Amino acid sequence: MVKGRIWRISGPLVVAEQMHGSMVYEVVYVGEERLIGEIIGMQGDRAFIQVYEDTSGLRVGEPVEGSGDLLSAELGPGILGRVFDGLQRPLSDMELIVGPFVERGVKLPSLPRDKKWVFRRNTDLRVGDRVRPGDVLGTVKETELVLHKIMVPPNVHGTLVELAGDGDYTVEDVIGYVDVGGGRKVELKLMHRWPVRKPRPYLSRLEPTEPLIIGQRVLDMMFPIARGGKAAVPGGFGSGKTVLLQTMTKWARTQINIYVGCGERGNEMADALHSFLRLKDPESGRPLAEKAVFIANTSNMPVAARETSVFLGVTIGEYFRDMGYDVLMVADSTSRWAEAMREISARLEEMPGEEGFPAYLGSRLAEFYERAGRVKCAGSPERTGSLTIVGAVSPPGADFSEPVTQNTLRYIGTLIALDVTLANRRHFPAISWLISYSLYVETVARWWEKRFPNWKAMRDEALEILQRENELMEIVRLVGPDALPDNDKLLLDAARMIREDFLQQNAFHPIDAYCPPEKTVGMMEVILTFYHEARKALEAGVPLEKIRALPVRAKIARMKEVEYDKFPSVKEELLREIHESINSLIGGAAA
Amino acid sequence: MSLSVKEVRKALSAKGSLLLVEAVPGIRYGEVVEVTLGTGETRLGQVIDVSKEVAVIQVFGGVSEVNTKAARVRFRGETLRIPVSLDMLGRIFDGLARPIDGGPPILPEDWADINGAPINPASREPPSEFIETGISAIDGLFSIVRGQKLPIFSGAGLPHNRIAAQIVRQARVRGKGEKFAVVFAAIGVTYEEAYFFMESLRRTGNIENIVAFINTAASPVIERIAIPRVALTTAEFLAWKYGMHVLVVMTDMTNYCEALRELSAAREEIPGRRGYPGYMYTDLATIYERAGRIRGKDGSVTQMPILTMPDDDITHPIPDLTGYITEGQIVLSRDLHRKGIYPPVDVLLSLSRLMKDGVGPGKTREDHYQVFMQLIAAYTEGQYLRELSAIVGTESLSERDRKYLAFADLFERRFINQGEYERRTIEQTLDIGWELLATLPEEELKLISVENIKKYHPKYRRGGKGE
């Protein structure tokens, strides 16, 4: 291994000399405490190292030792329900060893070493078979919710010469060997390691044609995200970014959720952890934590590790994708990661780009977002998996023209723009229907229309009503609402119903927090039916005041709180009442 | 004393608060140095960059009067630590924890690194204990819980210091007689402000529960960087060692950020927005994130930083970055202040993110959250109608709209407005809220459940008493 000495220390950046033979992105151990760092550049025999732990107290001349490895994640059973820091150290285990404060220099295995897992061997696989990366060797029921598939690691091709039978094994026990040719045998274990900066291989990419159902009406109906898609959530402070992201990870219909808290609040992370233990998966009734992985690098933890926490999250996501699962990864917030890049870049004295961010900001963001996708997984049996990425952006002063937001927009498919003024009016989720967009509408429409033929038509109409409302409000601001003709007033009423009775959704209400697709579409159908019928009545000469006074409107406003299984009958009842009450108004007007 | 003490006599250059010296082997990054001037005066400093050739030292107190020939620099081989002790309660210190009240020096129980260590997110207990401040606008609408960091965003000339003093005077957790302490850090404030605070703290009669750190506007800029950390280190010692519930009030964080910018410019760093350093978010986070509760420990650290928004601009980097880190904000409004409303809390811009965990049955009252939502919704509607009526006149408004207009006025005058020495219990606050809501038609109270209306609406309450 390469052994050098510290030459300079400047915050998280350490320059070491006599480092000839090291490679870029190699993990190195810095100083006598062996702090973990990563080489981010070489110049002659000098290595520029970003150190993932606090560097106070380091001295010039202390040793720096190369590891020969790239920064890698441990992938295997024991990963679910746990909280890791950006270097995949298990924070809950760290607590037992060093107490409630994060100390540096602590080395801990990411996955528990002593726990035995019940391994069930894949009965289709025989010794002597040719195996390829991704072939399923067997399974471990890691939690009630997740069957952890043990796969041949990427890069291992050859003949299976030994495979253990059903039994209890730790992640380090050897469960088999693959003869990779040339007389070389590779050990198989329940876990393997994979470098976090390197995308995991797959067979082919698939078109993102299936929506990721999130249970949030404004997303599922108006701005859908595809499985394997990419979305960004920019929003100023107080616009409800974190609540929205947590809601997404709680309710998205996926098999695995990964929550990366990158440079954000510690109390929020604690709240997320506690609520994931408390909340139950709507389908199975099991705690959501059983299918979740948490990565916490709060804002006061070393900045350089923000980058690794994001890539660690993506790597774990790809690993579960390779098992054939649908995975959602949420990163809160990518801006903090970008700021860490800016800090390191400035210390390297690189030529700055816009607002001091490095010129490679865009390509680094692309490396991250482009790892999302719906793929045909490597190995047998044949399976598809998806990794959906949602990244929060925290634009300074809620100004979306800043570099991180703008660079992010180049790579994402759904923009979920949060608007502070909506949040101040307590309209939650504060998603701006005028700025947000989704490029997946056309591709996922097929899925929706197989189930709900009018999905796209209703979506487009609702957005048109909201757009028209925006235009009319400018007139109202000038001349007051009375100056508008009745049909415009009715449109404003309809827009208000869409906003208040459909788009607004209470993340903390026991029923309203999650809205299944049938209910989402049904609610929209009721609101639009009311609008269409009311327009008919207006044309038939019914005064607007009478339409406004209809008691059915209050019932429409309470649809949100109707339980899912009761909703179909409530919907039929509402539609019937709308038709009847409007017809009687028209009858009255004609008489 | 220590074997690692090294001394250098060769200063290469001195500028602003930075001193460049020739490096000697074994200098630690971040270690404390003593700079002895030609006059014999000694100042503290810290190593902020070190290579084999040169060490950059940030000097507390600045480099005025430093003579590069005569100065001696002693490297102490340790990072900046302050003495901490229970005896600090009732005392006043400067930004580096040296007593300035004329009393004896502190006998340290321990020496603590002023940078602290981050709380392990997995060890945090989500804050959920309601703190009653006795101020309706805060308790009713933006409740504070123990372990929260809730700043006051103010403007020049607004009464933020009076509000902070009132909170310090009145805050308590209901039904509990636990050990509490207040740590107060005055960061670059004027002498008058510091005096006002000390006097009002003294008048509460429990000065023995207060530790004050004062760095006035005339003190060295560089000490402003240290003072919030020194205050928090003391707070953490009291909270985690003695199980005390500590409220940390820091005023004015704007002065801290200005000092940070000054320093960054002196270091010739690439400036970020408006000249503030790009790492200001992280730097502020290392201060604000030191609030919290720890599972299995009794104490808590609650923070109330006060900052003045330059030009009342909430998108200015200081309030902006603070808002991204803290758990909400209490924004003061110049309009309300002009109307004579105290405390002039801007209800629409303020927010407490942890409120939902601290209110409700068993904590405050079952109707609290719904009353809060309904009050805000009604006031928002009233505000909108105010703007509209300014253009189209009140004549074109409906009966319902006029009721909302009247509500908005009442809300400001009866609910938000209160005396500086008036202490309202949460029940009183909620009952005032109900009285105001009762001026609106009952069917407008959509955000309150029917049960709570039946139980708390004044109409039914009076009925219940058998009129």
PDB file of N, CA and C in Angstrom, chain A residues 7-11 17 55-59 91 95 100-102 235-238 263 265-267 274 299-300 303 306 336 339 342 394-397 424 426 477 480 482 508, chain B residues 26-29 49-53 117-120 123-124 126 147 273 278-279 281-282 285 289 294-295 320 323-327 329 348-350 353 356 391-392 396:
ATOM      1  N   TRP A   7       1.046  16.991   3.958  1.00  0.00           N
ATOM      2  CA  TRP A   7       1.831  18.152   3.582  1.00  0.00           C
ATOM      3  C   TRP A   7       1.111  19.450   3.943  1.00  0.00           C
ATOM      4  N   ARG A   8      -0.233  19.408   3.781  1.00  0.00           N
ATOM      5  CA  ARG A   8      -1.008  20.609   4.113  1.00  0.00           C
ATOM      6  C   ARG A   8      -2.389  20.202   4.623  1.00  0.00           C
ATOM      7  N   ILE A   9      -2.937  20.995   5.546  1.00  0.00           N
ATOM      8  CA  ILE A   9      -4.294  20.754   6.042  1.00  0.00           C
ATOM      9  C   ILE A   9      -5.073  22.050   5.934  1.00  0.00           C
ATOM     10  N   SER A  10      -6.193  21.998   5.242  1.00  0.00           N
ATOM     11  CA  SER A  10      -7.042  23.172   5.138  1.00  0.00           C
ATOM     12  C   SER A  10      -8.484  22.695   5.243  1.00  0.00           C
ATOM     13  N   GLY A  11      -9.016  22.715   6.449  1.00  0.00           N
ATOM     14  CA  GLY A  11     -10.384  22.228   6.659  1.00  0.00           C
ATOM     15  C   GLY A  11     -10.494  20.779   6.231  1.00  0.00           C
ATOM     16  N   GLU A  17       2.000  14.195   0.553  1.00  0.00           N
ATOM     17  CA  GLU A  17       3.087  13.986  -0.411  1.00  0.00           C
ATOM     18  C   GLU A  17       3.570  12.546  -0.334  1.00  0.00           C
ATOM     19  N   THR A  55     -11.054  17.397  10.794  1.00  0.00           N
ATOM     20  CA  THR A  55      -9.598  17.314  10.697  1.00  0.00           C
ATOM     21  C   THR A  55      -8.869  18.070  11.806  1.00  0.00           C
ATOM     22  N   SER A  56      -9.593  18.641  12.751  1.00  0.00           N
ATOM     23  CA  SER A  56      -8.925  19.401  13.819  1.00  0.00           C
ATOM     24  C   SER A  56      -7.915  18.520  14.540  1.00  0.00           C
ATOM     25  N   GLY A  57      -6.768  19.096  14.794  1.00  0.00           N
ATOM     26  CA  GLY A  57      -5.756  18.365  15.553  1.00  0.00           C
ATOM     27  C   GLY A  57      -4.798  17.561  14.695  1.00  0.00           C
ATOM     28  N   LEU A  58      -5.079  17.427  13.395  1.00  0.00           N
ATOM     29  CA  LEU A  58      -4.120  16.732  12.512  1.00  0.00           C
ATOM     30  C   LEU A  58      -2.847  17.569  12.399  1.00  0.00           C
ATOM     31  N   ARG A  59      -1.711  16.894  12.202  1.00  0.00           N
ATOM     32  CA  ARG A  59      -0.451  17.618  12.075  1.00  0.00           C
ATOM     33  C   ARG A  59       0.191  17.332  10.730  1.00  0.00           C
ATOM     34  N   LEU A  91     -25.182   4.215  12.567  1.00  0.00           N
ATOM     35  CA  LEU A  91     -25.201   5.214  13.640  1.00  0.00           C
ATOM     36  C   LEU A  91     -25.778   4.652  14.931  1.00  0.00           C
ATOM     37  N   GLU A  95     -23.756   4.604  18.557  1.00  0.00           N
ATOM     38  CA  GLU A  95     -24.286   5.131  19.818  1.00  0.00           C
ATOM     39  C   GLU A  95     -23.903   4.226  20.988  1.00  0.00           C
ATOM     40  N   PRO A 100     -23.921   9.349  22.672  1.00  0.00           N
ATOM     41  CA  PRO A 100     -24.850  10.033  21.773  1.00  0.00           C
ATOM     42  C   PRO A 100     -24.219  11.058  20.842  1.00  0.00           C
ATOM     43  N   PHE A 101     -22.914  11.215  20.850  1.00  0.00           N
ATOM     44  CA  PHE A 101     -22.293  12.175  19.936  1.00  0.00           C
ATOM     45  C   PHE A 101     -21.459  11.430  18.901  1.00  0.00           C
ATOM     46  N   VAL A 102     -21.437  11.987  17.685  1.00  0.00           N
ATOM     47  CA  VAL A 102     -20.682  11.343  16.612  1.00  0.00           C
ATOM     48  C   VAL A 102     -19.205  11.640  16.807  1.00  0.00           C
ATOM     49  N   GLY A 235     -37.735  24.269  -3.481  1.00  0.00           N
ATOM     50  CA  GLY A 235     -38.645  25.089  -2.695  1.00  0.00           C
ATOM     51  C   GLY A 235     -37.891  25.853  -1.639  1.00  0.00           C
ATOM     52  N   GLY A 236     -38.304  27.071  -1.383  1.00  0.00           N
ATOM     53  CA  GLY A 236     -37.681  27.888  -0.344  1.00  0.00           C
ATOM     54  C   GLY A 236     -37.969  27.303   1.016  1.00  0.00           C
ATOM     55  N   PHE A 237     -37.370  27.868   2.060  1.00  0.00           N
ATOM     56  CA  PHE A 237     -37.607  27.295   3.378  1.00  0.00           C
ATOM     57  C   PHE A 237     -39.041  27.561   3.817  1.00  0.00           C
ATOM     58  N   GLY A 238     -39.587  26.595   4.522  1.00  0.00           N
ATOM     59  CA  GLY A 238     -40.961  26.739   4.985  1.00  0.00           C
ATOM     60  C   GLY A 238     -41.991  26.389   3.934  1.00  0.00           C
ATOM     61  N   GLY A 263     -27.095  16.900   4.833  1.00  0.00           N
ATOM     62  CA  GLY A 263     -26.915  18.291   5.226  1.00  0.00           C
ATOM     63  C   GLY A 263     -28.192  18.933   5.715  1.00  0.00           C
ATOM     64  N   ARG A 265     -31.596  18.875   8.882  1.00  0.00           N
ATOM     65  CA  ARG A 265     -31.754  18.986  10.331  1.00  0.00           C
ATOM     66  C   ARG A 265     -31.743  17.637  11.045  1.00  0.00           C
ATOM     67  N   GLY A 266     -31.080  17.633  12.206  1.00  0.00           N
ATOM     68  CA  GLY A 266     -31.025  16.414  12.999  1.00  0.00           C
ATOM     69  C   GLY A 266     -32.374  16.027  13.583  1.00  0.00           C
ATOM     70  N   ASN A 267     -33.126  17.031  14.083  1.00  0.00           N
ATOM     71  CA  ASN A 267     -34.425  16.716  14.681  1.00  0.00           C
ATOM     72  C   ASN A 267     -35.375  16.134  13.653  1.00  0.00           C
ATOM     73  N   HIS A 274     -38.474   7.975  13.773  1.00  0.00           N
ATOM     74  CA  HIS A 274     -39.534   7.557  14.683  1.00  0.00           C
ATOM     75  C   HIS A 274     -40.832   7.291  13.949  1.00  0.00           C
ATOM     76  N   SER A 299     -26.557  18.502   8.881  1.00  0.00           N
ATOM     77  CA  SER A 299     -25.815  19.677   8.407  1.00  0.00           C
ATOM     78  C   SER A 299     -24.570  19.964   9.232  1.00  0.00           C
ATOM     79  N   ASN A 300     -24.521  19.465  10.467  1.00  0.00           N
ATOM     80  CA  ASN A 300     -23.343  19.755  11.281  1.00  0.00           C
ATOM     81  C   ASN A 300     -22.337  18.613  11.253  1.00  0.00           C
ATOM     82  N   VAL A 303     -18.794  18.001   6.041  1.00  0.00           N
ATOM     83  CA  VAL A 303     -19.415  18.336   4.754  1.00  0.00           C
ATOM     84  C   VAL A 303     -19.059  17.368   3.638  1.00  0.00           C
ATOM     85  N   ARG A 306     -21.280  14.515   2.644  1.00  0.00           N
ATOM     86  CA  ARG A 306     -22.584  14.688   1.999  1.00  0.00           C
ATOM     87  C   ARG A 306     -22.586  14.013   0.640  1.00  0.00           C
ATOM     88  N   ARG A 336     -27.313  21.003  -0.544  1.00  0.00           N
ATOM     89  CA  ARG A 336     -26.276  20.933   0.496  1.00  0.00           C
ATOM     90  C   ARG A 336     -25.075  20.151  -0.011  1.00  0.00           C
ATOM     91  N   GLU A 339     -23.244  22.489  -2.230  1.00  0.00           N
ATOM     92  CA  GLU A 339     -22.462  23.436  -1.432  1.00  0.00           C
ATOM     93  C   GLU A 339     -21.174  22.801  -0.918  1.00  0.00           C
ATOM     94  N   ARG A 342     -18.820  22.920  -3.662  1.00  0.00           N
ATOM     95  CA  ARG A 342     -18.289  24.268  -3.834  1.00  0.00           C
ATOM     96  C   ARG A 342     -17.173  24.534  -2.829  1.00  0.00           C
ATOM     97  N   SER A 394     -32.728  23.239  -2.482  1.00  0.00           N
ATOM     98  CA  SER A 394     -33.028  24.359  -1.574  1.00  0.00           C
ATOM     99  C   SER A 394     -32.475  25.641  -2.159  1.00  0.00           C
ATOM    100  N   PRO A 395     -33.190  26.258  -3.077  1.00  0.00           N
ATOM    101  CA  PRO A 395     -32.643  27.462  -3.724  1.00  0.00           C
ATOM    102  C   PRO A 395     -32.598  28.630  -2.752  1.00  0.00           C
ATOM    103  N   PRO A 396     -31.468  29.342  -2.685  1.00  0.00           N
ATOM    104  CA  PRO A 396     -31.372  30.505  -1.803  1.00  0.00           C
ATOM    105  C   PRO A 396     -32.447  31.529  -2.158  1.00  0.00           C
ATOM    106  N   GLY A 397     -33.134  32.027  -1.145  1.00  0.00           N
ATOM    107  CA  GLY A 397     -34.154  33.040  -1.371  1.00  0.00           C
ATOM    108  C   GLY A 397     -35.285  32.560  -2.252  1.00  0.00           C
ATOM    109  N   ASN A 424     -47.514  29.825   2.813  1.00  0.00           N
ATOM    110  CA  ASN A 424     -47.945  30.856   3.754  1.00  0.00           C
ATOM    111  C   ASN A 424     -49.461  30.923   3.836  1.00  0.00           C
ATOM    112  N   ARG A 426     -51.161  28.364   3.778  1.00  0.00           N
ATOM    113  CA  ARG A 426     -51.450  27.030   4.332  1.00  0.00           C
ATOM    114  C   ARG A 426     -52.092  26.123   3.289  1.00  0.00           C
ATOM    115  N   ARG A 477     -58.213  41.337  -9.269  1.00  0.00           N
ATOM    116  CA  ARG A 477     -57.372  42.208  -8.458  1.00  0.00           C
ATOM    117  C   ARG A 477     -57.541  43.678  -8.860  1.00  0.00           C
ATOM    118  N   GLY A 480     -62.263  43.860  -8.884  1.00  0.00           N
ATOM    119  CA  GLY A 480     -63.138  43.196  -7.919  1.00  0.00           C
ATOM    120  C   GLY A 480     -63.904  42.053  -8.560  1.00  0.00           C
ATOM    121  N   ASP A 482     -67.038  41.246  -8.538  1.00  0.00           N
ATOM    122  CA  ASP A 482     -68.383  41.462  -9.030  1.00  0.00           C
ATOM    123  C   ASP A 482     -68.439  41.789 -10.510  1.00  0.00           C
ATOM    124  N   PHE A 508     -50.971  14.748   7.649  1.00  0.00           N
ATOM    125  CA  PHE A 508     -51.033  14.209   9.010  1.00  0.00           C
ATOM    126  C   PHE A 508     -52.419  13.668   9.359  1.00  0.00           C
TER     127      PHE A 508
ATOM    128  N   GLY B  26       5.000  19.662  13.293  1.00  0.00           N
ATOM    129  CA  GLY B  26       4.114  19.256  14.378  1.00  0.00           C
ATOM    130  C   GLY B  26       2.992  20.214  14.702  1.00  0.00           C
ATOM    131  N   ILE B  27       2.794  21.257  13.886  1.00  0.00           N
ATOM    132  CA  ILE B  27       1.661  22.155  14.157  1.00  0.00           C
ATOM    133  C   ILE B  27       0.365  21.409  13.831  1.00  0.00           C
ATOM    134  N   ARG B  28      -0.617  21.537  14.730  1.00  0.00           N
ATOM    135  CA  ARG B  28      -1.897  20.860  14.507  1.00  0.00           C
ATOM    136  C   ARG B  28      -2.885  21.801  13.835  1.00  0.00           C
ATOM    137  N   TYR B  29      -3.692  21.238  12.951  1.00  0.00           N
ATOM    138  CA  TYR B  29      -4.757  22.031  12.339  1.00  0.00           C
ATOM    139  C   TYR B  29      -5.783  22.366  13.415  1.00  0.00           C
ATOM    140  N   ASP B  49      -5.036  27.089   8.655  1.00  0.00           N
ATOM    141  CA  ASP B  49      -4.501  26.428   7.465  1.00  0.00           C
ATOM    142  C   ASP B  49      -3.031  26.189   7.774  1.00  0.00           C
ATOM    143  N   VAL B  50      -2.551  24.984   7.492  1.00  0.00           N
ATOM    144  CA  VAL B  50      -1.146  24.748   7.780  1.00  0.00           C
ATOM    145  C   VAL B  50      -0.564  23.834   6.714  1.00  0.00           C
ATOM    146  N   SER B  51       0.609  24.180   6.234  1.00  0.00           N
ATOM    147  CA  SER B  51       1.320  23.291   5.322  1.00  0.00           C
ATOM    148  C   SER B  51       2.751  23.175   5.841  1.00  0.00           C
ATOM    149  N   LYS B  52       3.559  22.459   5.107  1.00  0.00           N
ATOM    150  CA  LYS B  52       4.939  22.275   5.544  1.00  0.00           C
ATOM    151  C   LYS B  52       5.689  23.595   5.588  1.00  0.00           C
ATOM    152  N   GLU B  53       5.200  24.566   4.799  1.00  0.00           N
ATOM    153  CA  GLU B  53       5.925  25.822   4.691  1.00  0.00           C
ATOM    154  C   GLU B  53       5.391  26.944   5.571  1.00  0.00           C
ATOM    155  N   ALA B 117     -19.452  18.270  19.565  1.00  0.00           N
ATOM    156  CA  ALA B 117     -19.486  17.148  18.632  1.00  0.00           C
ATOM    157  C   ALA B 117     -20.925  16.984  18.187  1.00  0.00           C
ATOM    158  N   PRO B 118     -21.147  16.665  16.898  1.00  0.00           N
ATOM    159  CA  PRO B 118     -22.538  16.547  16.440  1.00  0.00           C
ATOM    160  C   PRO B 118     -23.292  15.449  17.187  1.00  0.00           C
ATOM    161  N   ILE B 119     -24.562  15.727  17.512  1.00  0.00           N
ATOM    162  CA  ILE B 119     -25.383  14.693  18.136  1.00  0.00           C
ATOM    163  C   ILE B 119     -25.679  13.644  17.066  1.00  0.00           C
ATOM    164  N   ASN B 120     -25.492  12.405  17.427  1.00  0.00           N
ATOM    165  CA  ASN B 120     -25.809  11.300  16.526  1.00  0.00           C
ATOM    166  C   ASN B 120     -27.309  11.336  16.206  1.00  0.00           C
ATOM    167  N   SER B 123     -29.475   9.043  17.972  1.00  0.00           N
ATOM    168  CA  SER B 123     -29.632   9.165  19.424  1.00  0.00           C
ATOM    169  C   SER B 123     -30.578  10.287  19.812  1.00  0.00           C
ATOM    170  N   ARG B 124     -31.045  11.030  18.823  1.00  0.00           N
ATOM    171  CA  ARG B 124     -31.908  12.170  19.150  1.00  0.00           C
ATOM    172  C   ARG B 124     -33.311  11.703  19.514  1.00  0.00           C
ATOM    173  N   PRO B 126     -37.084  12.986  19.301  1.00  0.00           N
ATOM    174  CA  PRO B 126     -37.826  14.088  18.664  1.00  0.00           C
ATOM    175  C   PRO B 126     -38.472  14.983  19.723  1.00  0.00           C
ATOM    176  N   GLY B 147     -35.952  21.567  22.949  1.00  0.00           N
ATOM    177  CA  GLY B 147     -35.029  20.967  21.997  1.00  0.00           C
ATOM    178  C   GLY B 147     -35.157  21.562  20.607  1.00  0.00           C
ATOM    179  N   ARG B 273     -23.045  34.350  -2.190  1.00  0.00           N
ATOM    180  CA  ARG B 273     -24.052  35.376  -2.391  1.00  0.00           C
ATOM    181  C   ARG B 273     -23.804  36.585  -1.502  1.00  0.00           C
ATOM    182  N   GLY B 278     -19.303  30.901   0.975  1.00  0.00           N
ATOM    183  CA  GLY B 278     -20.124  29.806   0.462  1.00  0.00           C
ATOM    184  C   GLY B 278     -20.462  28.779   1.518  1.00  0.00           C
ATOM    185  N   TYR B 279     -19.626  28.704   2.575  1.00  0.00           N
ATOM    186  CA  TYR B 279     -19.875  27.690   3.591  1.00  0.00           C
ATOM    187  C   TYR B 279     -20.724  28.224   4.736  1.00  0.00           C
ATOM    188  N   TYR B 281     -23.872  28.343   5.239  1.00  0.00           N
ATOM    189  CA  TYR B 281     -24.925  27.407   5.658  1.00  0.00           C
ATOM    190  C   TYR B 281     -24.355  26.387   6.642  1.00  0.00           C
ATOM    191  N   THR B 282     -23.247  25.772   6.256  1.00  0.00           N
ATOM    192  CA  THR B 282     -22.650  24.752   7.115  1.00  0.00           C
ATOM    193  C   THR B 282     -22.202  25.348   8.438  1.00  0.00           C
ATOM    194  N   ALA B 285     -25.079  25.950  10.558  1.00  0.00           N
ATOM    195  CA  ALA B 285     -25.627  24.671  11.009  1.00  0.00           C
ATOM    196  C   ALA B 285     -24.849  24.130  12.198  1.00  0.00           C
ATOM    197  N   GLU B 289     -27.550  23.478  14.997  1.00  0.00           N
ATOM    198  CA  GLU B 289     -27.834  22.054  15.194  1.00  0.00           C
ATOM    199  C   GLU B 289     -27.469  21.569  16.595  1.00  0.00           C
ATOM    200  N   ILE B 294     -31.699  14.337  23.784  1.00  0.00           N
ATOM    201  CA  ILE B 294     -30.999  13.082  23.565  1.00  0.00           C
ATOM    202  C   ILE B 294     -31.743  11.997  24.307  1.00  0.00           C
ATOM    203  N   ARG B 295     -31.961  10.893  23.629  1.00  0.00           N
ATOM    204  CA  ARG B 295     -32.684   9.791  24.248  1.00  0.00           C
ATOM    205  C   ARG B 295     -31.939   9.324  25.494  1.00  0.00           C
ATOM    206  N   ASP B 320     -32.326  33.742   5.208  1.00  0.00           N
ATOM    207  CA  ASP B 320     -32.609  32.640   4.293  1.00  0.00           C
ATOM    208  C   ASP B 320     -31.915  31.356   4.756  1.00  0.00           C
ATOM    209  N   GLY B 323     -33.299  30.140   8.057  1.00  0.00           N
ATOM    210  CA  GLY B 323     -34.604  29.491   7.919  1.00  0.00           C
ATOM    211  C   GLY B 323     -34.495  28.077   7.392  1.00  0.00           C
ATOM    212  N   TYR B 324     -33.465  27.823   6.586  1.00  0.00           N
ATOM    213  CA  TYR B 324     -33.273  26.469   6.061  1.00  0.00           C
ATOM    214  C   TYR B 324     -32.788  25.509   7.145  1.00  0.00           C
ATOM    215  N   ILE B 325     -32.213  26.056   8.229  1.00  0.00           N
ATOM    216  CA  ILE B 325     -31.671  25.169   9.256  1.00  0.00           C
ATOM    217  C   ILE B 325     -32.612  25.057  10.448  1.00  0.00           C
ATOM    218  N   THR B 326     -33.202  26.194  10.846  1.00  0.00           N
ATOM    219  CA  THR B 326     -33.996  26.180  12.065  1.00  0.00           C
ATOM    220  C   THR B 326     -35.358  25.538  11.832  1.00  0.00           C
ATOM    221  N   GLU B 327     -36.015  25.225  12.922  1.00  0.00           N
ATOM    222  CA  GLU B 327     -37.308  24.568  12.822  1.00  0.00           C
ATOM    223  C   GLU B 327     -38.429  25.585  12.897  1.00  0.00           C
ATOM    224  N   GLN B 329     -39.683  29.859  12.179  1.00  0.00           N
ATOM    225  CA  GLN B 329     -39.201  31.205  12.458  1.00  0.00           C
ATOM    226  C   GLN B 329     -40.371  32.046  12.925  1.00  0.00           C
ATOM    227  N   LEU B 348     -48.589  35.329   9.069  1.00  0.00           N
ATOM    228  CA  LEU B 348     -48.567  34.556   7.831  1.00  0.00           C
ATOM    229  C   LEU B 348     -47.163  34.080   7.468  1.00  0.00           C
ATOM    230  N   LEU B 349     -46.141  34.796   7.902  1.00  0.00           N
ATOM    231  CA  LEU B 349     -44.780  34.381   7.559  1.00  0.00           C
ATOM    232  C   LEU B 349     -44.142  33.513   8.636  1.00  0.00           C
ATOM    233  N   SER B 350     -44.731  33.511   9.822  1.00  0.00           N
ATOM    234  CA  SER B 350     -44.128  32.748  10.913  1.00  0.00           C
ATOM    235  C   SER B 350     -44.561  31.291  10.843  1.00  0.00           C
ATOM    236  N   ARG B 353     -42.149  24.444  13.025  1.00  0.00           N
ATOM    237  CA  ARG B 353     -42.227  23.139  12.388  1.00  0.00           C
ATOM    238  C   ARG B 353     -42.498  22.010  13.363  1.00  0.00           C
ATOM    239  N   LYS B 356     -46.719  20.578  15.754  1.00  0.00           N
ATOM    240  CA  LYS B 356     -47.701  19.495  15.730  1.00  0.00           C
ATOM    241  C   LYS B 356     -47.364  18.395  16.732  1.00  0.00           C
ATOM    242  N   ILE B 391     -59.098  48.303  -2.812  1.00  0.00           N
ATOM    243  CA  ILE B 391     -59.246  48.637  -4.229  1.00  0.00           C
ATOM    244  C   ILE B 391     -60.702  48.888  -4.586  1.00  0.00           C
ATOM    245  N   VAL B 392     -61.567  47.964  -4.182  1.00  0.00           N
ATOM    246  CA  VAL B 392     -62.948  48.059  -4.664  1.00  0.00           C
ATOM    247  C   VAL B 392     -63.894  48.641  -3.610  1.00  0.00           C
ATOM    248  N   SER B 396     -68.882  46.788  -1.919  1.00  0.00           N
ATOM    249  CA  SER B 396     -69.172  45.659  -2.799  1.00  0.00           C
ATOM    250  C   SER B 396     -68.931  44.316  -2.102  1.00  0.00           C
TER     251      SER B 396
END
